[in-house]
Each structure stands twice: as C-alpha cells, then as structure tokens.
mmCIF file of N, CA and C in Angstrom:
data_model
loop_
_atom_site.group_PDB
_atom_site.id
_atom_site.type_symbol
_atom_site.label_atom_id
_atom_site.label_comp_id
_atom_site.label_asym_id
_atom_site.label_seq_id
_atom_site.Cartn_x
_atom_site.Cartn_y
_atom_site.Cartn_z
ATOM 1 N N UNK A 30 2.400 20.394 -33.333
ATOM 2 C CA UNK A 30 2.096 19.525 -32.203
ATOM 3 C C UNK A 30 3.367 18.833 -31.691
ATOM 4 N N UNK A 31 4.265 18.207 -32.471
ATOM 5 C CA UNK A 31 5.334 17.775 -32.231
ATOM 6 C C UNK A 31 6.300 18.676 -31.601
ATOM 7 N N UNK A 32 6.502 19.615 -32.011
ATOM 8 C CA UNK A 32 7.324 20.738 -31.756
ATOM 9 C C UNK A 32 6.926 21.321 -30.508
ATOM 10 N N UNK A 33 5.567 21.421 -29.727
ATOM 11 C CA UNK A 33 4.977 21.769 -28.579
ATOM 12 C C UNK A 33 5.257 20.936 -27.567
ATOM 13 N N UNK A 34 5.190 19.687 -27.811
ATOM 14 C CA UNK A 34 5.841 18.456 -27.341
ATOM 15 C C UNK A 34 7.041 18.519 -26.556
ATOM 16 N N UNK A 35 8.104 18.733 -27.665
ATOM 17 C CA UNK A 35 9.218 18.858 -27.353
ATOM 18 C C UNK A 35 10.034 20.049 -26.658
ATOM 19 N N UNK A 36 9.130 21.195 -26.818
ATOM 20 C CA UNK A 36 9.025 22.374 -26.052
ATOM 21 C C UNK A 36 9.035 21.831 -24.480
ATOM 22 N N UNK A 37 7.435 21.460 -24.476
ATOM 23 C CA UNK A 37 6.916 20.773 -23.215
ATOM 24 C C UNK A 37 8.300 20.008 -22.456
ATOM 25 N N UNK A 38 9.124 19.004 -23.134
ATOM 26 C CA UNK A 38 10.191 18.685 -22.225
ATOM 27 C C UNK A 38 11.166 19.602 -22.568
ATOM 28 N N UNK A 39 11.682 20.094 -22.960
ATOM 29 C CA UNK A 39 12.851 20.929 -23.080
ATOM 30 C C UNK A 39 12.267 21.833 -21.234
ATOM 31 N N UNK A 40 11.341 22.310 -21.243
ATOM 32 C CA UNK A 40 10.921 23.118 -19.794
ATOM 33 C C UNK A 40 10.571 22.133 -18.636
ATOM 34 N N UNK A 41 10.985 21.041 -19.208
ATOM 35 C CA UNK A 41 10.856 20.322 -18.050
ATOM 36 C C UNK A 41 9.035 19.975 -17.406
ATOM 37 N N UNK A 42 8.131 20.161 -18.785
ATOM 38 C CA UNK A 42 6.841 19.521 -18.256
ATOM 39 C C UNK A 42 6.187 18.102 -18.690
ATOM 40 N N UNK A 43 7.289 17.856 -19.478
ATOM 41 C CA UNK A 43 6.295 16.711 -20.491
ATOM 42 C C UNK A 43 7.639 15.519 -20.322
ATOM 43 N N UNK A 44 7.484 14.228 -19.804
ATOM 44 C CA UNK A 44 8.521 13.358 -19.285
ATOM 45 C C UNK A 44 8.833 12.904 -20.716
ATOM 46 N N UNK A 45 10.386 12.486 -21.318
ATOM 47 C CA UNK A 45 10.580 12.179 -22.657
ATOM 48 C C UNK A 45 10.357 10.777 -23.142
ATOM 49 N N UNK A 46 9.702 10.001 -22.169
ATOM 50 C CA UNK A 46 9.317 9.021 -22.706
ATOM 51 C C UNK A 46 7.641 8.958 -23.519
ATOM 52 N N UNK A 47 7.357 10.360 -23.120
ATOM 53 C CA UNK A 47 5.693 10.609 -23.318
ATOM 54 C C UNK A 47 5.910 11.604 -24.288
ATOM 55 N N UNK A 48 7.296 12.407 -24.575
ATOM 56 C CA UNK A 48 7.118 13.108 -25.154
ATOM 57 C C UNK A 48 7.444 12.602 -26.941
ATOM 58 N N UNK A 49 8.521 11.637 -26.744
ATOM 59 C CA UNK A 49 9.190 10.719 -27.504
ATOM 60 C C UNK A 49 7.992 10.167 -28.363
ATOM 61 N N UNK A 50 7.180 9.040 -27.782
ATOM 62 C CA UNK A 50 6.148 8.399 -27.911
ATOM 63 C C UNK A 50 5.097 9.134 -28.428
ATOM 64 N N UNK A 51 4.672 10.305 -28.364
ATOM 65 C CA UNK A 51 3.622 11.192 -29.231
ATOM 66 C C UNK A 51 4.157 11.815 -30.009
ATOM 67 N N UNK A 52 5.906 12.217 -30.253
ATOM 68 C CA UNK A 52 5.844 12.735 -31.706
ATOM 69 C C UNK A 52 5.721 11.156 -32.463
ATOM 70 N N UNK A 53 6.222 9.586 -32.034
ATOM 71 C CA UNK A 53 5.837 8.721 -33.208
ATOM 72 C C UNK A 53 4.768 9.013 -33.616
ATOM 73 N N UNK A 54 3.710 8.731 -32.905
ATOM 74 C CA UNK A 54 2.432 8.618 -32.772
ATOM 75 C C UNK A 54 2.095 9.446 -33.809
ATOM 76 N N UNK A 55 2.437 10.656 -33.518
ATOM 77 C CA UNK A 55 1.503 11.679 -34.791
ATOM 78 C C UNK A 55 2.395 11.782 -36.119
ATOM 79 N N UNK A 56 3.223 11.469 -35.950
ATOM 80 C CA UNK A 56 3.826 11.183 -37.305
ATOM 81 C C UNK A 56 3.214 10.547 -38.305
ATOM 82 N N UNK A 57 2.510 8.839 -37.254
ATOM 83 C CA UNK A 57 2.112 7.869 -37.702
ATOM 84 C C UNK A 57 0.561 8.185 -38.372
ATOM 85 N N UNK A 58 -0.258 8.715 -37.357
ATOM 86 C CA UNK A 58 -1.271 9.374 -38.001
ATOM 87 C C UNK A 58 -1.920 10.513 -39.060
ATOM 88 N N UNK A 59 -0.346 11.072 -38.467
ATOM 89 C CA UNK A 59 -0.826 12.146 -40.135
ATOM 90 C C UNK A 59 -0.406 11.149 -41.550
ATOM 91 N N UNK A 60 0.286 10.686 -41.190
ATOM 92 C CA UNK A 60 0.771 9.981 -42.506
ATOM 93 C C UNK A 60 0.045 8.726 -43.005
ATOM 94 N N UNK A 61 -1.273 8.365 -42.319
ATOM 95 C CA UNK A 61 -1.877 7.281 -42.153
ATOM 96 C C UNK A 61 -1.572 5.691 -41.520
ATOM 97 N N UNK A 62 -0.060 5.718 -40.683
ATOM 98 C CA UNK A 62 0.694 4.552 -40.506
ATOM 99 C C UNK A 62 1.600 4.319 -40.861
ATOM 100 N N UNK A 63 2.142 3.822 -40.038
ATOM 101 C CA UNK A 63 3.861 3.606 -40.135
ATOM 102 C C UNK A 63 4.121 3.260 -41.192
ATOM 103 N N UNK A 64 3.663 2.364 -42.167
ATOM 104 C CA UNK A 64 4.782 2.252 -43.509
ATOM 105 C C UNK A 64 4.351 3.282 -44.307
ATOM 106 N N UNK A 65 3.446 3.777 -44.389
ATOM 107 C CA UNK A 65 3.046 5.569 -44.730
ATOM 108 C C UNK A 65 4.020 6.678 -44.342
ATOM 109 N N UNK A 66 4.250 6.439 -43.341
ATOM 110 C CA UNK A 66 5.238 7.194 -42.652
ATOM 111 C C UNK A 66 6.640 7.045 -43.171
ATOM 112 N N UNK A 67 7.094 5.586 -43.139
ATOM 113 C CA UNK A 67 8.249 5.452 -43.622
ATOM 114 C C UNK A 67 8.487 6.129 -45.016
ATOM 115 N N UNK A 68 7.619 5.918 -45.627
ATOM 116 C CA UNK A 68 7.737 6.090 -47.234
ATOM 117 C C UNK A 68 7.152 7.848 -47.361
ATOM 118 N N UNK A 69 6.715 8.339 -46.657
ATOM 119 C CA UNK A 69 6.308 10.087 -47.549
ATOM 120 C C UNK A 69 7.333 10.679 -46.594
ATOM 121 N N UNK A 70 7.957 10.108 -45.146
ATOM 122 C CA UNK A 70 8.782 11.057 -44.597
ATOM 123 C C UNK A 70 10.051 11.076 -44.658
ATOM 124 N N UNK A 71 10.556 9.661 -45.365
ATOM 125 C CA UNK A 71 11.495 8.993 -45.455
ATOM 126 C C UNK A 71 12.501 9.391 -44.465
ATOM 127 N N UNK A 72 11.920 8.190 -43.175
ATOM 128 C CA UNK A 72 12.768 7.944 -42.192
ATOM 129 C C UNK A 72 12.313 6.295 -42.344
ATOM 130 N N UNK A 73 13.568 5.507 -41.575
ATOM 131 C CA UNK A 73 14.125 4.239 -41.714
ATOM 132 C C UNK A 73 12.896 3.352 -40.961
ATOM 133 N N UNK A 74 12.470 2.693 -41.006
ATOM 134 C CA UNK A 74 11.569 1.591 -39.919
ATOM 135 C C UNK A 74 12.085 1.072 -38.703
ATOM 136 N N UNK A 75 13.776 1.140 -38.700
ATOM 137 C CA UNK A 75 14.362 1.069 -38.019
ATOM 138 C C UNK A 75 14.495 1.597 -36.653
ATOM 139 N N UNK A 76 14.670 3.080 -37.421
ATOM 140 C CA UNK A 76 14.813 4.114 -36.045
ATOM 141 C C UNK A 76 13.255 4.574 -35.614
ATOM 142 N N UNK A 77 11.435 4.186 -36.582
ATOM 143 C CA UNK A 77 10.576 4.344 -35.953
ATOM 144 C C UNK A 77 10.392 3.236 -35.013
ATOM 145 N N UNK A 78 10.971 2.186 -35.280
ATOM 146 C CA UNK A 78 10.978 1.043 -34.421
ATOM 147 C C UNK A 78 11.484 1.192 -32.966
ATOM 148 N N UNK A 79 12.864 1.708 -33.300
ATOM 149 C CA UNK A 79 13.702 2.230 -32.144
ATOM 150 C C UNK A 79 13.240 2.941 -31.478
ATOM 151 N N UNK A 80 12.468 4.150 -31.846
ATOM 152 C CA UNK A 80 11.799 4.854 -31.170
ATOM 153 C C UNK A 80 10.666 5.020 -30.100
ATOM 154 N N UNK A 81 9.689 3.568 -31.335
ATOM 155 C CA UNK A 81 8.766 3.148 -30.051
ATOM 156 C C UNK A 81 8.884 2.379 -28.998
ATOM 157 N N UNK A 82 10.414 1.623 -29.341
ATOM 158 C CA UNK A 82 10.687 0.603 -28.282
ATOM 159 C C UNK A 82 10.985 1.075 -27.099
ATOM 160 N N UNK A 83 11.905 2.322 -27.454
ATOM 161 C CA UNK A 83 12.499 2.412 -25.819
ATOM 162 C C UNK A 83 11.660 3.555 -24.883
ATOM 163 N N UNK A 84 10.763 4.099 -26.305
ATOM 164 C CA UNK A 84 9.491 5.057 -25.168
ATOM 165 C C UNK A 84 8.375 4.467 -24.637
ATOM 166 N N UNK A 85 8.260 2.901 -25.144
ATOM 167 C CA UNK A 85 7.169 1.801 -24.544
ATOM 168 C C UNK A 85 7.845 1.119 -23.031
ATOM 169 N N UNK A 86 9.058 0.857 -23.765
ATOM 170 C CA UNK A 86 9.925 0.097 -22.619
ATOM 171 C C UNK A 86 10.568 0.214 -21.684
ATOM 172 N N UNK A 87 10.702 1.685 -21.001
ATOM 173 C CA UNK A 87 12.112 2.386 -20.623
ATOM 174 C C UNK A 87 11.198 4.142 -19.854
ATOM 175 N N UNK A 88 12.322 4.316 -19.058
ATOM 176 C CA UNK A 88 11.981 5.357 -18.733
ATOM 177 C C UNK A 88 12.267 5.594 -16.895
ATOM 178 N N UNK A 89 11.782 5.212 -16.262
ATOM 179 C CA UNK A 89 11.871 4.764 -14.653
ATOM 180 C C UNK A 89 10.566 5.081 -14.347
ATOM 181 N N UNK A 90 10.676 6.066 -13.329
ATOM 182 C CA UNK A 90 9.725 7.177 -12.923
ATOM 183 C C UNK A 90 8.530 7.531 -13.568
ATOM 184 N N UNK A 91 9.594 7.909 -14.795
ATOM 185 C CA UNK A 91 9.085 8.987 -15.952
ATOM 186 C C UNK A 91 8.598 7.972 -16.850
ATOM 187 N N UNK A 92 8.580 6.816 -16.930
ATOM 188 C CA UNK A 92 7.838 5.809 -17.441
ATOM 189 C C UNK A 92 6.426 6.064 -18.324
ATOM 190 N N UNK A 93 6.045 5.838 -19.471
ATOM 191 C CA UNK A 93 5.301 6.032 -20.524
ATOM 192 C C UNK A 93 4.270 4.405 -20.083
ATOM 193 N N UNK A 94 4.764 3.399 -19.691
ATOM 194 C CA UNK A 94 3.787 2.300 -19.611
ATOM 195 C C UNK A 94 4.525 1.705 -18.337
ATOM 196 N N UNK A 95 4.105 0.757 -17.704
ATOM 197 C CA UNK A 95 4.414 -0.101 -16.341
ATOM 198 C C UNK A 95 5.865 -0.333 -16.356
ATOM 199 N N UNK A 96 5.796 -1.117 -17.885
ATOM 200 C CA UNK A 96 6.575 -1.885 -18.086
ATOM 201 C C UNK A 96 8.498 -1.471 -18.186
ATOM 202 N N UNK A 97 8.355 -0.154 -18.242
ATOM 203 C CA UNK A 97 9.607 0.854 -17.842
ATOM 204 C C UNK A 97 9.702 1.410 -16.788
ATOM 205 N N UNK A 98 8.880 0.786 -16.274
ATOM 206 C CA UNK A 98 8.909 1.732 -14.525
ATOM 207 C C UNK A 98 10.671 1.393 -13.695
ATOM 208 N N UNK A 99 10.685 0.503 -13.763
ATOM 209 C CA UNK A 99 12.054 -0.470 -13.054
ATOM 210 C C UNK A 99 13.212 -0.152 -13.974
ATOM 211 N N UNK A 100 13.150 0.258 -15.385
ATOM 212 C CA UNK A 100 14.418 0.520 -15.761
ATOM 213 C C UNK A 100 14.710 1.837 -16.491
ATOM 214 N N UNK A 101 15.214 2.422 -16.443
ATOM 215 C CA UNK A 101 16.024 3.846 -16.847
ATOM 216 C C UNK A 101 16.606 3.945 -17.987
ATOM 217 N N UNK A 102 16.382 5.094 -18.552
ATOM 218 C CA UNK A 102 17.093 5.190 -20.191
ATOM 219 C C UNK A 102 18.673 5.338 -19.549
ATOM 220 N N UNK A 103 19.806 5.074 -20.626
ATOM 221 C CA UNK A 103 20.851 5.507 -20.065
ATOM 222 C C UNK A 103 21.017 7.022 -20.723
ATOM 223 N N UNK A 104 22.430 7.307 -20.518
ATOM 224 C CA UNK A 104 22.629 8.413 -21.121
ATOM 225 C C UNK A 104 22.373 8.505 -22.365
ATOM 226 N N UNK A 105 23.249 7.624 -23.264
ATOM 227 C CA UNK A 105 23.045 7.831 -24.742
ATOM 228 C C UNK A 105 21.642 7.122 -24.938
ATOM 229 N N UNK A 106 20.884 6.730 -24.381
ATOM 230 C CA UNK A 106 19.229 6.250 -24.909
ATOM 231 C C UNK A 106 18.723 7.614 -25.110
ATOM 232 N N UNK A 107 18.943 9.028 -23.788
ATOM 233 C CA UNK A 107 18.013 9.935 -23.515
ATOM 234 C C UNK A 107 18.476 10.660 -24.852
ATOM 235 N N UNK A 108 20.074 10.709 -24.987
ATOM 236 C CA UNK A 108 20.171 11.344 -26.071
ATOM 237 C C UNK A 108 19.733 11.235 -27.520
ATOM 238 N N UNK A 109 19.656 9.931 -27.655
ATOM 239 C CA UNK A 109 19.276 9.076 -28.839
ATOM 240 C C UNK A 109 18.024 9.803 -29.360
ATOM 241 N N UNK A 110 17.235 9.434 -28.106
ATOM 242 C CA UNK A 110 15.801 9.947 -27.892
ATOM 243 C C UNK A 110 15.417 11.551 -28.961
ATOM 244 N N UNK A 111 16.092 11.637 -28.124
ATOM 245 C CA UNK A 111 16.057 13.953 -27.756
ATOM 246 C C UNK A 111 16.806 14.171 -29.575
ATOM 247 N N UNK A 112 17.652 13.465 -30.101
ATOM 248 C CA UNK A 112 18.361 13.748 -31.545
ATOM 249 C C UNK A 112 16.868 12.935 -32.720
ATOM 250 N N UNK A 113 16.628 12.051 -32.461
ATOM 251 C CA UNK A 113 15.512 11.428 -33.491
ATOM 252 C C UNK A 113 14.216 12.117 -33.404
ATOM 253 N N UNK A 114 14.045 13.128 -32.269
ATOM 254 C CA UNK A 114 12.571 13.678 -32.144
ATOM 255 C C UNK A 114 12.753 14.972 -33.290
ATOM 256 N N UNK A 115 14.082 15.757 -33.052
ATOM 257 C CA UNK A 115 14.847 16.644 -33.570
ATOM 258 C C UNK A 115 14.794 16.450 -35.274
ATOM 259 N N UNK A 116 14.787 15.512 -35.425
ATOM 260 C CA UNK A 116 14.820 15.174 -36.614
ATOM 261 C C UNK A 116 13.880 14.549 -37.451
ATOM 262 N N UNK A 117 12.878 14.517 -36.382
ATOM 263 C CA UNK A 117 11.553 13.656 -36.961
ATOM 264 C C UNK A 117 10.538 15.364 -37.529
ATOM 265 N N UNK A 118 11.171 16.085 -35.786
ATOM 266 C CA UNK A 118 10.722 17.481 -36.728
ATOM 267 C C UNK A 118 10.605 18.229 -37.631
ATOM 268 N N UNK A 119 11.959 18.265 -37.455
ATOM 269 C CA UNK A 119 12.941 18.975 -39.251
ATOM 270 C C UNK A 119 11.998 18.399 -40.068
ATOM 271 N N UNK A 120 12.013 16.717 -40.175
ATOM 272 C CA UNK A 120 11.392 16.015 -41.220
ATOM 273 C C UNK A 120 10.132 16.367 -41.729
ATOM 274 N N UNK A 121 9.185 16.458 -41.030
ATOM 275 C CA UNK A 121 7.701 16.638 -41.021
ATOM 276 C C UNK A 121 7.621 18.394 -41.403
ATOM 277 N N UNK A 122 8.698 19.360 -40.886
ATOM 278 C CA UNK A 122 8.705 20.619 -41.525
ATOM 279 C C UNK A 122 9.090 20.723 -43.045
ATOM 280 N N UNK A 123 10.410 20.390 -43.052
ATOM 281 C CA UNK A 123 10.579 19.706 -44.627
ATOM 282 C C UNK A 123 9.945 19.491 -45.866
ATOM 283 N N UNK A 124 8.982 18.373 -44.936
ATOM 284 C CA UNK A 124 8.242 17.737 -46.137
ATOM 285 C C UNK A 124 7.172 18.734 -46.149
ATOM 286 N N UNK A 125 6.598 19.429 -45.576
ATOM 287 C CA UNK A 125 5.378 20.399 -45.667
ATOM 288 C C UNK A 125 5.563 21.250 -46.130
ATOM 289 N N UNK A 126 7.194 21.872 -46.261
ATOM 290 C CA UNK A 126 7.256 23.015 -47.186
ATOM 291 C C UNK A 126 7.576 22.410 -48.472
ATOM 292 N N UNK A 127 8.216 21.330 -48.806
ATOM 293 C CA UNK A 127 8.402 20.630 -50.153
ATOM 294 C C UNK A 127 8.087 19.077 -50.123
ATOM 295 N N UNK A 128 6.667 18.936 -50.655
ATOM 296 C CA UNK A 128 6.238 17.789 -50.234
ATOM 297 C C UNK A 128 6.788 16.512 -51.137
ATOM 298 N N UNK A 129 7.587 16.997 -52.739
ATOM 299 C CA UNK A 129 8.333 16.406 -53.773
ATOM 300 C C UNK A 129 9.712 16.279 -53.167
ATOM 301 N N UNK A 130 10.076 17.090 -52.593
ATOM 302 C CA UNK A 130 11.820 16.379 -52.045
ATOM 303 C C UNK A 130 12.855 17.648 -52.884
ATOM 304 N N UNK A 131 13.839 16.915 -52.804
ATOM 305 C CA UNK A 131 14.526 15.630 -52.196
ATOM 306 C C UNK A 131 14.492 15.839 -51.018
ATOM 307 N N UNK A 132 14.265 14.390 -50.481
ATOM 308 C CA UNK A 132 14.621 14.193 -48.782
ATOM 309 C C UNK A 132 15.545 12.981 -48.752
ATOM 310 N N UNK A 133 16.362 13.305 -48.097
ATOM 311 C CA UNK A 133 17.221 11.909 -48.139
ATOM 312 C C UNK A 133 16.894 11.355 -46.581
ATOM 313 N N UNK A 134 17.335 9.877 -46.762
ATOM 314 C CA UNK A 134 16.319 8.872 -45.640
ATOM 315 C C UNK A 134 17.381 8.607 -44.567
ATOM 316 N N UNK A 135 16.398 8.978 -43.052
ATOM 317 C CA UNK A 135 17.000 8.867 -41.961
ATOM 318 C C UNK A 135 16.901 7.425 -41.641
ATOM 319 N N UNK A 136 18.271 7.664 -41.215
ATOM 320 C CA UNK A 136 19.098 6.163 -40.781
ATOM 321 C C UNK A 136 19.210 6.472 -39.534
ATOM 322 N N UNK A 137 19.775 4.821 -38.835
ATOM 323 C CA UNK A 137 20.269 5.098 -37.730
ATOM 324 C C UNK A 137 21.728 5.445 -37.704
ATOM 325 N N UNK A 138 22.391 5.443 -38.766
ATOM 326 C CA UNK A 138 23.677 6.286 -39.066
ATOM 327 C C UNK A 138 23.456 7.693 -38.552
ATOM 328 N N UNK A 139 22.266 8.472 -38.675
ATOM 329 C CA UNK A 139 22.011 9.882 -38.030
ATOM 330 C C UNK A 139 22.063 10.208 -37.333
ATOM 331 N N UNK A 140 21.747 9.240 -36.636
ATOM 332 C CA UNK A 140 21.363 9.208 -34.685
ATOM 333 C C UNK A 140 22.494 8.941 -34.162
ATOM 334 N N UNK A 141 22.926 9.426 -32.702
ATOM 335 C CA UNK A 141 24.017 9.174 -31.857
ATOM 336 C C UNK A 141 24.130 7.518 -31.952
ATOM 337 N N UNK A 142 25.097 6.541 -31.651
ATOM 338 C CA UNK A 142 25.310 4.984 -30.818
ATOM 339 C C UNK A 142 24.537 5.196 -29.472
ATOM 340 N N UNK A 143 24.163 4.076 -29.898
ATOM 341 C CA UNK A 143 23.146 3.274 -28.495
ATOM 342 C C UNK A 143 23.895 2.218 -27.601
#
C-alpha cells in the first residue's frame, strides 16, 4: 500500500503531501500506533513527528488540509519528504521479511537537512 502510494506520486497522480501522510498513517495502523510503530519499526518519533507535521501543514495547492494551502514545501522539505517515505518503506519491507532484526533506528541523521 505504501509502495503504491509512492508509485502514485512518482507518476505524478497522488500530491506528496497526501502521499507522505498515508504512508504515516498506515504505518501507524498496522503497527497499532505510533509508539507501536516507533518501537517494532524502529524509526525515531522524531522524524514520525516530522513527517506528520509538514504533510498536515504544508503543501500549497497540493495541500493535504486548509491549513497548507498558503504555504509551500521548500525544496529540501519535498526532498526530506520523498527520502523518509523511501525509508519508511525499506523499513516496513525489512521488518516483514525479518521481523527479529537487527534493524538499526532511523534518525533524523538519515534524512537530508531541513
């Protein structure tokens, strides 16, 4: 699902603030919730934080809620974006083929500067 997602914008159908925002989302639900999430996928709270902030907050146009309508990701936000989805993937593939590990825990050291 995530991976269809990200398909979806890579072709230019699915805007990345919507696309961003539903891989959290299902992350969050397969895993039963974010500190669920944090802990079986081991990624940081940080960067799920980061993640939902700027696909709630941000966007223009392509806006996910109102409240990003007026302001625009910059460059390194979109990229930010587009590298943590990338990796939320990997993650969730990862852990499904080895659900014991090792996984070592995504930081925002992983991710491009914001």
């Amino acid at each position: 699902a995530m991976y269809w997602q990200y398909s979806g914008f890579l072709q230019e159908r699915i805007p990345l603030a919507a696309m961003g925002y539903f891989c959290l989302d299902y992350l969050d639900t397969i895993a039963g919730g974010r500190s669920e999430a944090v802990k079986r996928y081991k990624v940081s709270d940080a960067v799920l934080g980061k993640l939902g902030n700027l696909t709630s907050n941000k966007g223009g146009k392509d806006a996910r809620k109102g409240a990003g309508a007026t302001v625009e990701f910059t460059g390194s936000e979109r990229a930010w974006i587009e590298q943590a989805v990338k990796l939320l993937i990997k993650r969730v593939g990862e852990e499904a083929a080895n659900p014991n590990g090792p996984h070592t825990l995504i930081t925002m050291a992983e991710l491009p500067p914001i």
